[in-house]
PDB file of C-alpha atoms in Angstrom:
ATOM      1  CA  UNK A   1       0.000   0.000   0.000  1.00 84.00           C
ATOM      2  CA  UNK A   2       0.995   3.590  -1.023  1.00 88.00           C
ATOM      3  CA  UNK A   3       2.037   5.771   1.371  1.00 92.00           C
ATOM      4  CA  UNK A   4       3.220   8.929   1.738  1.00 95.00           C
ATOM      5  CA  UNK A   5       5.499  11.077   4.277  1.00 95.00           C
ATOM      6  CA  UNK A   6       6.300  14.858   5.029  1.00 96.00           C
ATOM      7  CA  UNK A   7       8.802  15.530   7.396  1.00 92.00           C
ATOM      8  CA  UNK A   8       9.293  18.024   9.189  1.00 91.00           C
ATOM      9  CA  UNK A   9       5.237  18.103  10.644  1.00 93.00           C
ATOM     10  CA  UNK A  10       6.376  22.197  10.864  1.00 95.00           C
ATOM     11  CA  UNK A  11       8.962  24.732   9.918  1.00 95.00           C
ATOM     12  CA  UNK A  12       9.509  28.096  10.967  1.00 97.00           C
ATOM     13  CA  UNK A  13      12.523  30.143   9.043  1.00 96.00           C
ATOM     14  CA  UNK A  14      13.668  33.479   8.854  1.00 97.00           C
ATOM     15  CA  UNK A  15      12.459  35.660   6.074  1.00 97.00           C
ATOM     16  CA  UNK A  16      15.328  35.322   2.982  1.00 97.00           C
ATOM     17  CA  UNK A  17      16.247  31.420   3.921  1.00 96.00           C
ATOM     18  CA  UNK A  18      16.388  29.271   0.842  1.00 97.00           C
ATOM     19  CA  UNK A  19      14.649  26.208   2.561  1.00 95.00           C
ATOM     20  CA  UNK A  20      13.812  22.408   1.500  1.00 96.00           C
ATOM     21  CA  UNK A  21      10.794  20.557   2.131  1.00 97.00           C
ATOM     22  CA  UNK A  22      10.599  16.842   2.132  1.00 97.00           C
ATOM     23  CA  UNK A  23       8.287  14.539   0.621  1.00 97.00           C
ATOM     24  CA  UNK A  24       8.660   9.960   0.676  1.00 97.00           C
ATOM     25  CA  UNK A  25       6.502   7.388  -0.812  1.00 96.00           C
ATOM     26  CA  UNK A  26       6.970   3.928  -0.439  1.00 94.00           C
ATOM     27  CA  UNK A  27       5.998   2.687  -3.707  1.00 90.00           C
ATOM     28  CA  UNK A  28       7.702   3.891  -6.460  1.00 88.00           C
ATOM     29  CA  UNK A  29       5.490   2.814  -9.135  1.00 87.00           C
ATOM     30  CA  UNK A  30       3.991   6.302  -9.237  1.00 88.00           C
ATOM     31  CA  UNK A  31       2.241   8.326 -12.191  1.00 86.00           C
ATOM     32  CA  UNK A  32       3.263  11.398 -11.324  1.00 89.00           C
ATOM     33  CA  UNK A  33       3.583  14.027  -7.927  1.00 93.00           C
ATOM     34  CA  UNK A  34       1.779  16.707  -7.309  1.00 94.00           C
ATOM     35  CA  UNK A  35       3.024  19.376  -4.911  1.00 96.00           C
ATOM     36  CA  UNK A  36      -0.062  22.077  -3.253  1.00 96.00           C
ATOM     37  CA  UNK A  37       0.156  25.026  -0.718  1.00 97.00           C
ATOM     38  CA  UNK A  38      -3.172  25.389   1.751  1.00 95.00           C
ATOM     39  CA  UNK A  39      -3.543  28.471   3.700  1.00 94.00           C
ATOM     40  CA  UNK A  40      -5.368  28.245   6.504  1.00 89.00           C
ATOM     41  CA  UNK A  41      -9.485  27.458   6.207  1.00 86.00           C
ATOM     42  CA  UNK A  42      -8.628  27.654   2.507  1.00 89.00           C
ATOM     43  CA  UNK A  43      -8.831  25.298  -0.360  1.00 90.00           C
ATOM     44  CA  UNK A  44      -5.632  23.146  -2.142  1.00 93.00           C
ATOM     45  CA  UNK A  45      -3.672  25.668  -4.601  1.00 93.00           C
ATOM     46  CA  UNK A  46      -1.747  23.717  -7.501  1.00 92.00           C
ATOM     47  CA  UNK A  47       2.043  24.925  -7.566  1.00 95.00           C
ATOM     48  CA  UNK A  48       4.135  22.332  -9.219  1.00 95.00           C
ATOM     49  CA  UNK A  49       3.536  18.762 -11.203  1.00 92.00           C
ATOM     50  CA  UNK A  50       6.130  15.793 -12.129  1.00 92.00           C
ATOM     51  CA  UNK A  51       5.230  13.443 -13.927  1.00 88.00           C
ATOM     52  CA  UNK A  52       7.344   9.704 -13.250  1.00 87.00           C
ATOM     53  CA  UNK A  53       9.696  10.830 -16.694  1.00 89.00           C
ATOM     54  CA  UNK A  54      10.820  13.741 -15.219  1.00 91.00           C
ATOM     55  CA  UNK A  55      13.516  14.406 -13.131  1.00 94.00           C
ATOM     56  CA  UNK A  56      12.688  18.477 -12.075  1.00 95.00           C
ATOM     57  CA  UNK A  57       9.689  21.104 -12.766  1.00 95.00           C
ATOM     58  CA  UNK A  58      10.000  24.863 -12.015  1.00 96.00           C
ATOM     59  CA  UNK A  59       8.086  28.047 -11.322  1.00 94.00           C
ATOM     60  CA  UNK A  60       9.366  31.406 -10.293  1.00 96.00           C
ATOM     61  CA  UNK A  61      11.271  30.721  -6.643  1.00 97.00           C
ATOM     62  CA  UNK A  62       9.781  27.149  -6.520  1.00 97.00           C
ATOM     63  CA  UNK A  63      11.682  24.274  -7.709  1.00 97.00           C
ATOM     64  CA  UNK A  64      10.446  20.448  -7.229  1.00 97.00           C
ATOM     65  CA  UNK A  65      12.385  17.506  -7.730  1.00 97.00           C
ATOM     66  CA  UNK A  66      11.311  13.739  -8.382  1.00 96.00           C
ATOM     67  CA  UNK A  67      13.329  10.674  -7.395  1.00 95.00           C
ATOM     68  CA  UNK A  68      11.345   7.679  -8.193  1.00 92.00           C
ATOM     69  CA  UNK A  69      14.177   5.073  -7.400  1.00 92.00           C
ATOM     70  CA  UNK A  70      14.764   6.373  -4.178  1.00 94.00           C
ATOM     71  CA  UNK A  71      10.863   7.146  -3.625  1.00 95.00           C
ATOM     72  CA  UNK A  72      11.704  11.144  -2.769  1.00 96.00           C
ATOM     73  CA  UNK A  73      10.775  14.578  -3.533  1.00 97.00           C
ATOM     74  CA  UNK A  74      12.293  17.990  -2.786  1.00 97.00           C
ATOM     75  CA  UNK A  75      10.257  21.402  -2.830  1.00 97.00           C
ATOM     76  CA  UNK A  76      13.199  24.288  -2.808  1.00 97.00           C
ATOM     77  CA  UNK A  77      11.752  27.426  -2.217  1.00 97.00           C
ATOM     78  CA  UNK A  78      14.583  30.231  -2.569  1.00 97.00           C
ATOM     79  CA  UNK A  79      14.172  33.343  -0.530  1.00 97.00           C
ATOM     80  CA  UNK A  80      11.259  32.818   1.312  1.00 97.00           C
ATOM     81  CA  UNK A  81       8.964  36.017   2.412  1.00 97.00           C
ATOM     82  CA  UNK A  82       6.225  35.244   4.637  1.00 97.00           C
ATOM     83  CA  UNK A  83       3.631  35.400   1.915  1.00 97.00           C
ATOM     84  CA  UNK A  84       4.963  31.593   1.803  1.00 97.00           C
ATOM     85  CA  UNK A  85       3.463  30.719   4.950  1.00 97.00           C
ATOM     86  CA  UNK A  86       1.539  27.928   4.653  1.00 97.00           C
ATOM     87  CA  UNK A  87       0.999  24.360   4.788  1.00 96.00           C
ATOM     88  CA  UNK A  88       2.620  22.326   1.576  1.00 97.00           C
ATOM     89  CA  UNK A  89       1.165  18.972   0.607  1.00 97.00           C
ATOM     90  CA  UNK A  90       2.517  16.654  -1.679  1.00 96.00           C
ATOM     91  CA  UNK A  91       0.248  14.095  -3.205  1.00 94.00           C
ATOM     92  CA  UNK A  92       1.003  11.068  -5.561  1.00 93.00           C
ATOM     93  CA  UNK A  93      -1.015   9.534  -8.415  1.00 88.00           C
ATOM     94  CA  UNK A  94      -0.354   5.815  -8.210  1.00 79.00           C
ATOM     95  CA  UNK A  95      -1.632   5.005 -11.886  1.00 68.00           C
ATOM     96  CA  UNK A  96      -2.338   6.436 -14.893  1.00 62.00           C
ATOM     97  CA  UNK A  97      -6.412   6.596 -15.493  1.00 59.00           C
ATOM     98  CA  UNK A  98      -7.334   5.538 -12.185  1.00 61.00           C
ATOM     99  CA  UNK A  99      -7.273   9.120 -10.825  1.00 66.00           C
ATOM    100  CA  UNK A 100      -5.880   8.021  -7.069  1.00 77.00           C
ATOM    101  CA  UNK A 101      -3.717  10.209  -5.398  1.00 87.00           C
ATOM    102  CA  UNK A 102      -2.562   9.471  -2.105  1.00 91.00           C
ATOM    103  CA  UNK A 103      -1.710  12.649   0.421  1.00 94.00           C
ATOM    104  CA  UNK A 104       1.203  13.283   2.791  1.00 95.00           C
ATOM    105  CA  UNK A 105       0.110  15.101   5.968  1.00 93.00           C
ATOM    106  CA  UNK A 106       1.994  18.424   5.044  1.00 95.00           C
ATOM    107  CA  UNK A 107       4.732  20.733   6.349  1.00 97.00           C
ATOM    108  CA  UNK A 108       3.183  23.316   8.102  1.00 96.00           C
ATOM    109  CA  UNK A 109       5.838  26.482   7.357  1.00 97.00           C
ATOM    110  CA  UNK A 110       6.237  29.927   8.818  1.00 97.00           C
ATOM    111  CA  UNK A 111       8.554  32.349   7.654  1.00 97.00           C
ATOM    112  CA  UNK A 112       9.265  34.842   9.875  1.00 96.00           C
ATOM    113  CA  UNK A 113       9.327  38.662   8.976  1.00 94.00           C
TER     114      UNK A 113
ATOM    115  CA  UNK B   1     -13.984  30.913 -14.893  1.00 74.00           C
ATOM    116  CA  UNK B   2     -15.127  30.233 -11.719  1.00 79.00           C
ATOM    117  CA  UNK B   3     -12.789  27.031 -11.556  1.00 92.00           C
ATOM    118  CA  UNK B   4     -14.463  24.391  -8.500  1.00 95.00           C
ATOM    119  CA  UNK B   5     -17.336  25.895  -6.716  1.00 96.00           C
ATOM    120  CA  UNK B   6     -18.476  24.624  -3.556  1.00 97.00           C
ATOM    121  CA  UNK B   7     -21.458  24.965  -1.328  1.00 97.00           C
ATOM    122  CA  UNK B   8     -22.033  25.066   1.584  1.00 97.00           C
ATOM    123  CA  UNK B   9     -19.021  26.864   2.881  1.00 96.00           C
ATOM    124  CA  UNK B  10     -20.069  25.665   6.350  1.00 96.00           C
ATOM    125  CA  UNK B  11     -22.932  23.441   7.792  1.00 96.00           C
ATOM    126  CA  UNK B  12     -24.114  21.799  11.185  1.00 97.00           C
ATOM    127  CA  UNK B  13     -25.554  18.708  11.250  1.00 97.00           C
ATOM    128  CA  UNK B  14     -27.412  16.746  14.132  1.00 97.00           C
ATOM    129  CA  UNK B  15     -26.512  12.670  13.904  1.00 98.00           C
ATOM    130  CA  UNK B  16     -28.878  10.937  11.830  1.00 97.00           C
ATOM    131  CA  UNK B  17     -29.598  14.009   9.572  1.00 97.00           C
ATOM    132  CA  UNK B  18     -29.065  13.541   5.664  1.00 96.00           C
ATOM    133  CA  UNK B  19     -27.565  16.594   3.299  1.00 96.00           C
ATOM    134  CA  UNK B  20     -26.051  16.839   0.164  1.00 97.00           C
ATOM    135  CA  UNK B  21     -22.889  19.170  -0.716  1.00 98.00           C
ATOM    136  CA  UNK B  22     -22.227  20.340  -3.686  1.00 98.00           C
ATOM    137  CA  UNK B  23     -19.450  20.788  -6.162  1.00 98.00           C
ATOM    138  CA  UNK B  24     -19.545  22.558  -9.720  1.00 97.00           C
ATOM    139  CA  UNK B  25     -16.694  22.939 -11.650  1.00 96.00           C
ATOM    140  CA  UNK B  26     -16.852  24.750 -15.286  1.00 94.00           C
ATOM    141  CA  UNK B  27     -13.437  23.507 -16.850  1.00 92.00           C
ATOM    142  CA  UNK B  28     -15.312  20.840 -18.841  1.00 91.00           C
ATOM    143  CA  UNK B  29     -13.187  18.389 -16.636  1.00 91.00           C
ATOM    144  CA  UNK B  30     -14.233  14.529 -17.072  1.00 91.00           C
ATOM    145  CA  UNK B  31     -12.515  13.611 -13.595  1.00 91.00           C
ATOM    146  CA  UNK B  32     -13.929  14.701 -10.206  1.00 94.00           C
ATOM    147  CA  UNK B  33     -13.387  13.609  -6.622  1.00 94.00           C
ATOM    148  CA  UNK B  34     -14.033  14.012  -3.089  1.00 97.00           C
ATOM    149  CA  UNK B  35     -12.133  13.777  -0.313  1.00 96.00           C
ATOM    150  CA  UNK B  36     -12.303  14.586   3.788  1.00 97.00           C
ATOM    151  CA  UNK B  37      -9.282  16.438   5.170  1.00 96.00           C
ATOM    152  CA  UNK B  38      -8.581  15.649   9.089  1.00 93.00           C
ATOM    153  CA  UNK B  39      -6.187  16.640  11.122  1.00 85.00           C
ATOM    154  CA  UNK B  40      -3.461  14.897  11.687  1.00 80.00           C
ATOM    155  CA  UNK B  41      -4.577  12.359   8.720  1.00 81.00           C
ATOM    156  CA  UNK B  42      -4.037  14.175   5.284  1.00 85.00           C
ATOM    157  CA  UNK B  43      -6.719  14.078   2.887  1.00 93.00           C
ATOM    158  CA  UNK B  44      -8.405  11.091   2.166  1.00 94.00           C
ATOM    159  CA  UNK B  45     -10.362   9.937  -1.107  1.00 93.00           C
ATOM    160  CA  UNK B  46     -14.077   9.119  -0.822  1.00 96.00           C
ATOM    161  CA  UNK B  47     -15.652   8.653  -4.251  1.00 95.00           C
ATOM    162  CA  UNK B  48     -14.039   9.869  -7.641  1.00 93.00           C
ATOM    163  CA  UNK B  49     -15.856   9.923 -11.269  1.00 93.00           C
ATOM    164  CA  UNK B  50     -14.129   9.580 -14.386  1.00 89.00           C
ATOM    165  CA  UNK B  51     -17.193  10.921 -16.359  1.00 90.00           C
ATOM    166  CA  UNK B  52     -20.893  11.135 -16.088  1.00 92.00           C
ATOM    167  CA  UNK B  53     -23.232   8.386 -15.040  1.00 93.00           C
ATOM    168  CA  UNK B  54     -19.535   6.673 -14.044  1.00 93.00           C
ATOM    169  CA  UNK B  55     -18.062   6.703 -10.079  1.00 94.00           C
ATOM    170  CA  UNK B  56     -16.407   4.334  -8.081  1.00 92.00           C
ATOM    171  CA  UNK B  57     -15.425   4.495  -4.522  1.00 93.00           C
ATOM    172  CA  UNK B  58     -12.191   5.749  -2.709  1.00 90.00           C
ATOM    173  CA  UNK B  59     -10.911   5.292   0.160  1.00 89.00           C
ATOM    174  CA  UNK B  60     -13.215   5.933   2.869  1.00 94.00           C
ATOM    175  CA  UNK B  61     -16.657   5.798   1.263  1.00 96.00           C
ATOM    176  CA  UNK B  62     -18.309   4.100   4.182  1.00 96.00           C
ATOM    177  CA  UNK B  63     -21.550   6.103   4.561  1.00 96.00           C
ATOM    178  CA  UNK B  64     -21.102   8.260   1.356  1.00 97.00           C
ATOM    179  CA  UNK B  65     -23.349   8.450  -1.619  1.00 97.00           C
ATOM    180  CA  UNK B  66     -22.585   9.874  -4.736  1.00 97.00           C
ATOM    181  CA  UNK B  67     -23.963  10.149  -8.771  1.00 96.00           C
ATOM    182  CA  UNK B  68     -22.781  12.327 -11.555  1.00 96.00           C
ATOM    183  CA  UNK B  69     -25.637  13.184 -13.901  1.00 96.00           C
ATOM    184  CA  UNK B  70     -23.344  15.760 -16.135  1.00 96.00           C
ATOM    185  CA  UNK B  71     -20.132  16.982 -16.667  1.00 94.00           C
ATOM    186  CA  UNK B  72     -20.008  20.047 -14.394  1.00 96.00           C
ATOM    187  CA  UNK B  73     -21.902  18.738 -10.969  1.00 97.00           C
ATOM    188  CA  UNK B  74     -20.123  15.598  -8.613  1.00 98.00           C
ATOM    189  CA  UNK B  75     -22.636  16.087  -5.129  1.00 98.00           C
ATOM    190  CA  UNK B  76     -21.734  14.083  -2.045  1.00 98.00           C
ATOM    191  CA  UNK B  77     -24.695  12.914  -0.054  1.00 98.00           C
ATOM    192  CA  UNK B  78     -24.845  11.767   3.629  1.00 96.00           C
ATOM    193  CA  UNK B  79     -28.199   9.467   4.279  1.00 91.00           C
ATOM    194  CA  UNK B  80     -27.166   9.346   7.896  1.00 96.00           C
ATOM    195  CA  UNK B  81     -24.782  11.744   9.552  1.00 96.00           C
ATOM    196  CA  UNK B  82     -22.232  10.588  12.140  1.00 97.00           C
ATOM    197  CA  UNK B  83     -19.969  12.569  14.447  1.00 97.00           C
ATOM    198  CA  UNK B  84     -17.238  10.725  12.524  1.00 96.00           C
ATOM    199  CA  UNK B  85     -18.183  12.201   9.901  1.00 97.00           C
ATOM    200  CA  UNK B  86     -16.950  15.806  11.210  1.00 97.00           C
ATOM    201  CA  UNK B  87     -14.662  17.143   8.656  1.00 97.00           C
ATOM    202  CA  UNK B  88     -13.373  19.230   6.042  1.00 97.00           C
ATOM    203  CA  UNK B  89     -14.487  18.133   2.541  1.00 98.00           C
ATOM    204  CA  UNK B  90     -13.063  19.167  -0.579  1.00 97.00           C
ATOM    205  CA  UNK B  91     -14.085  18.583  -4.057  1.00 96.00           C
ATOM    206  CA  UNK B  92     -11.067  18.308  -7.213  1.00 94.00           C
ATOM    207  CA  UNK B  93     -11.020  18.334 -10.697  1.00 93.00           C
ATOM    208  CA  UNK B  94      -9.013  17.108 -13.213  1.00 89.00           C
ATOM    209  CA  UNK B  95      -8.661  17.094 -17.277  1.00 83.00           C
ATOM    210  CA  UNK B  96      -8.200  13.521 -18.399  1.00 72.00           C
ATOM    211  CA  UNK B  97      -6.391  14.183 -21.346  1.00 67.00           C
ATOM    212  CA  UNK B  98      -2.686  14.199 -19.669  1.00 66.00           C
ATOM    213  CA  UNK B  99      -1.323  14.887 -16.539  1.00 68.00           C
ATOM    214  CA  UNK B 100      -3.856  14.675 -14.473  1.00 72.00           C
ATOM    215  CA  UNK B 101      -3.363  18.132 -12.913  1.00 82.00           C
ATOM    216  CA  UNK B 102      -6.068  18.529 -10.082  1.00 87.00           C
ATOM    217  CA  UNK B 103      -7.655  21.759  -9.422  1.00 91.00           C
ATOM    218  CA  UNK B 104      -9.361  22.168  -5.842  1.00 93.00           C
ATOM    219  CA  UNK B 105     -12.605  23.799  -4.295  1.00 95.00           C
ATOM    220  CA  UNK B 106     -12.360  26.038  -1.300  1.00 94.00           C
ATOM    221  CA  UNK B 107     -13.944  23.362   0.826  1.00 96.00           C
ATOM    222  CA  UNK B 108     -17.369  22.857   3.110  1.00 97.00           C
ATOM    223  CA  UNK B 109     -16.551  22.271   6.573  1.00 96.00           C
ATOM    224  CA  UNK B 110     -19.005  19.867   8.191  1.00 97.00           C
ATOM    225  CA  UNK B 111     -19.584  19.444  12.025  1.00 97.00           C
ATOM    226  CA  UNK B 112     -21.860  16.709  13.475  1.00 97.00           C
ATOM    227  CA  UNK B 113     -22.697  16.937  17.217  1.00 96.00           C
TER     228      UNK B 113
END
């Protein structure tokens, strides 16, 4: 059974820090990875998607990185401003067509002003 | 574009009680879902649809119902409401042709007492 990890639970950094967040699944016979930022009492925002061929995606100060062998991904946000404060979820899709994606619990991050 | 519509944005139920929430998206998306976000827990896949008059279940759809008569509405019934069933539910959409990309509501956050 898929599952999927996020570790640290929380982060708090000082405004500026270029900062990593983690993301494991156990199976690595994935579609493709989703990462998603949630503010609080708010709905799942899209930032980044890999599909299993790719290695990397990229978007402004966010860069996400897929390793299927080792069953990890990276989120690398580079000089974060407290507008990033949030919780970050990464999500799997464990087959193509069967529309299953299986959550981590988040990182809950704070960067501090 | 309003994107994935939601309502209610908030409802109290007594156990026992039946509703129905609903979700609307206007993407012309063939794949929609539900899921129940707890804390502590992630979010969690009830019932998906991979086009009208199709749906199968997720992974918690234990006192769920759900049909898809067209393309733009997936509601969520409860017959019976339990205080287990406390949660925050969010509906997602998704284009079938490719990725998979999934697009979010802002949620309906359910209490049962």
């Amino acid at each position: 059974k898929q599952e999927v990890t996020q570790i640290p639970a929380a982060l708090s950094v000082p405004e500026g820090e270029n900062l990593v967040l983690n993301c494991s699944f156990t199976d690595s016979a994935i579609y493709n990875l989703q990462w998603f930022r949630q503010d609080p009492g708010k709905g799942l925002t899209s930032l980044l998607l890999i599909q299993s061929s790719q290695r990397e995606q990229t978007s402004g100060r966010l860069n996400a990185s897929l390793d299927k062998s080792s069953g990890r991904s990276t989120l690398y946000i580079a000089a974060s401003q407290p507008g990033d404060s949030a919780t970050y979820l990464c999500a799997v899709s464990i087959a193509a067509g069967t529309y299953k994606y299986i959550f981590g619990t988040g990182t809950r991050l704070k960067v501090l002003a | 574009n309003a994107g994935v519509t939601q309502t209610p944005k908030f409802q109290v139920l007594k156990t026992g009680q039946s509703m129905t929430l609903q979700c609307a998206q206007d993407m012309n998306h063939e794949y929609m879902s539900w899921y129940r976000q707890d804390p502590g827990m992630g979010l969690r896949l009830i019932h998906y649809s991979v086009g009208a008059g199709i749906t199968d279940q997720g992974e918690v759809p234990n006192g769920y119902n759900v049909s898809r008569s067209t393309t733009e509405d997936f509601p969520l019934r409860l017959l019976s409401a339990a205080p287990s069933q406390t949660s925050v539910y969010f509906c997602a959409s998704s284009f079938s042709g490719g990725v998979y990309e999934q697009y979010f509501g802002p949620g309906t956050r359910l209490t049962v007492t």
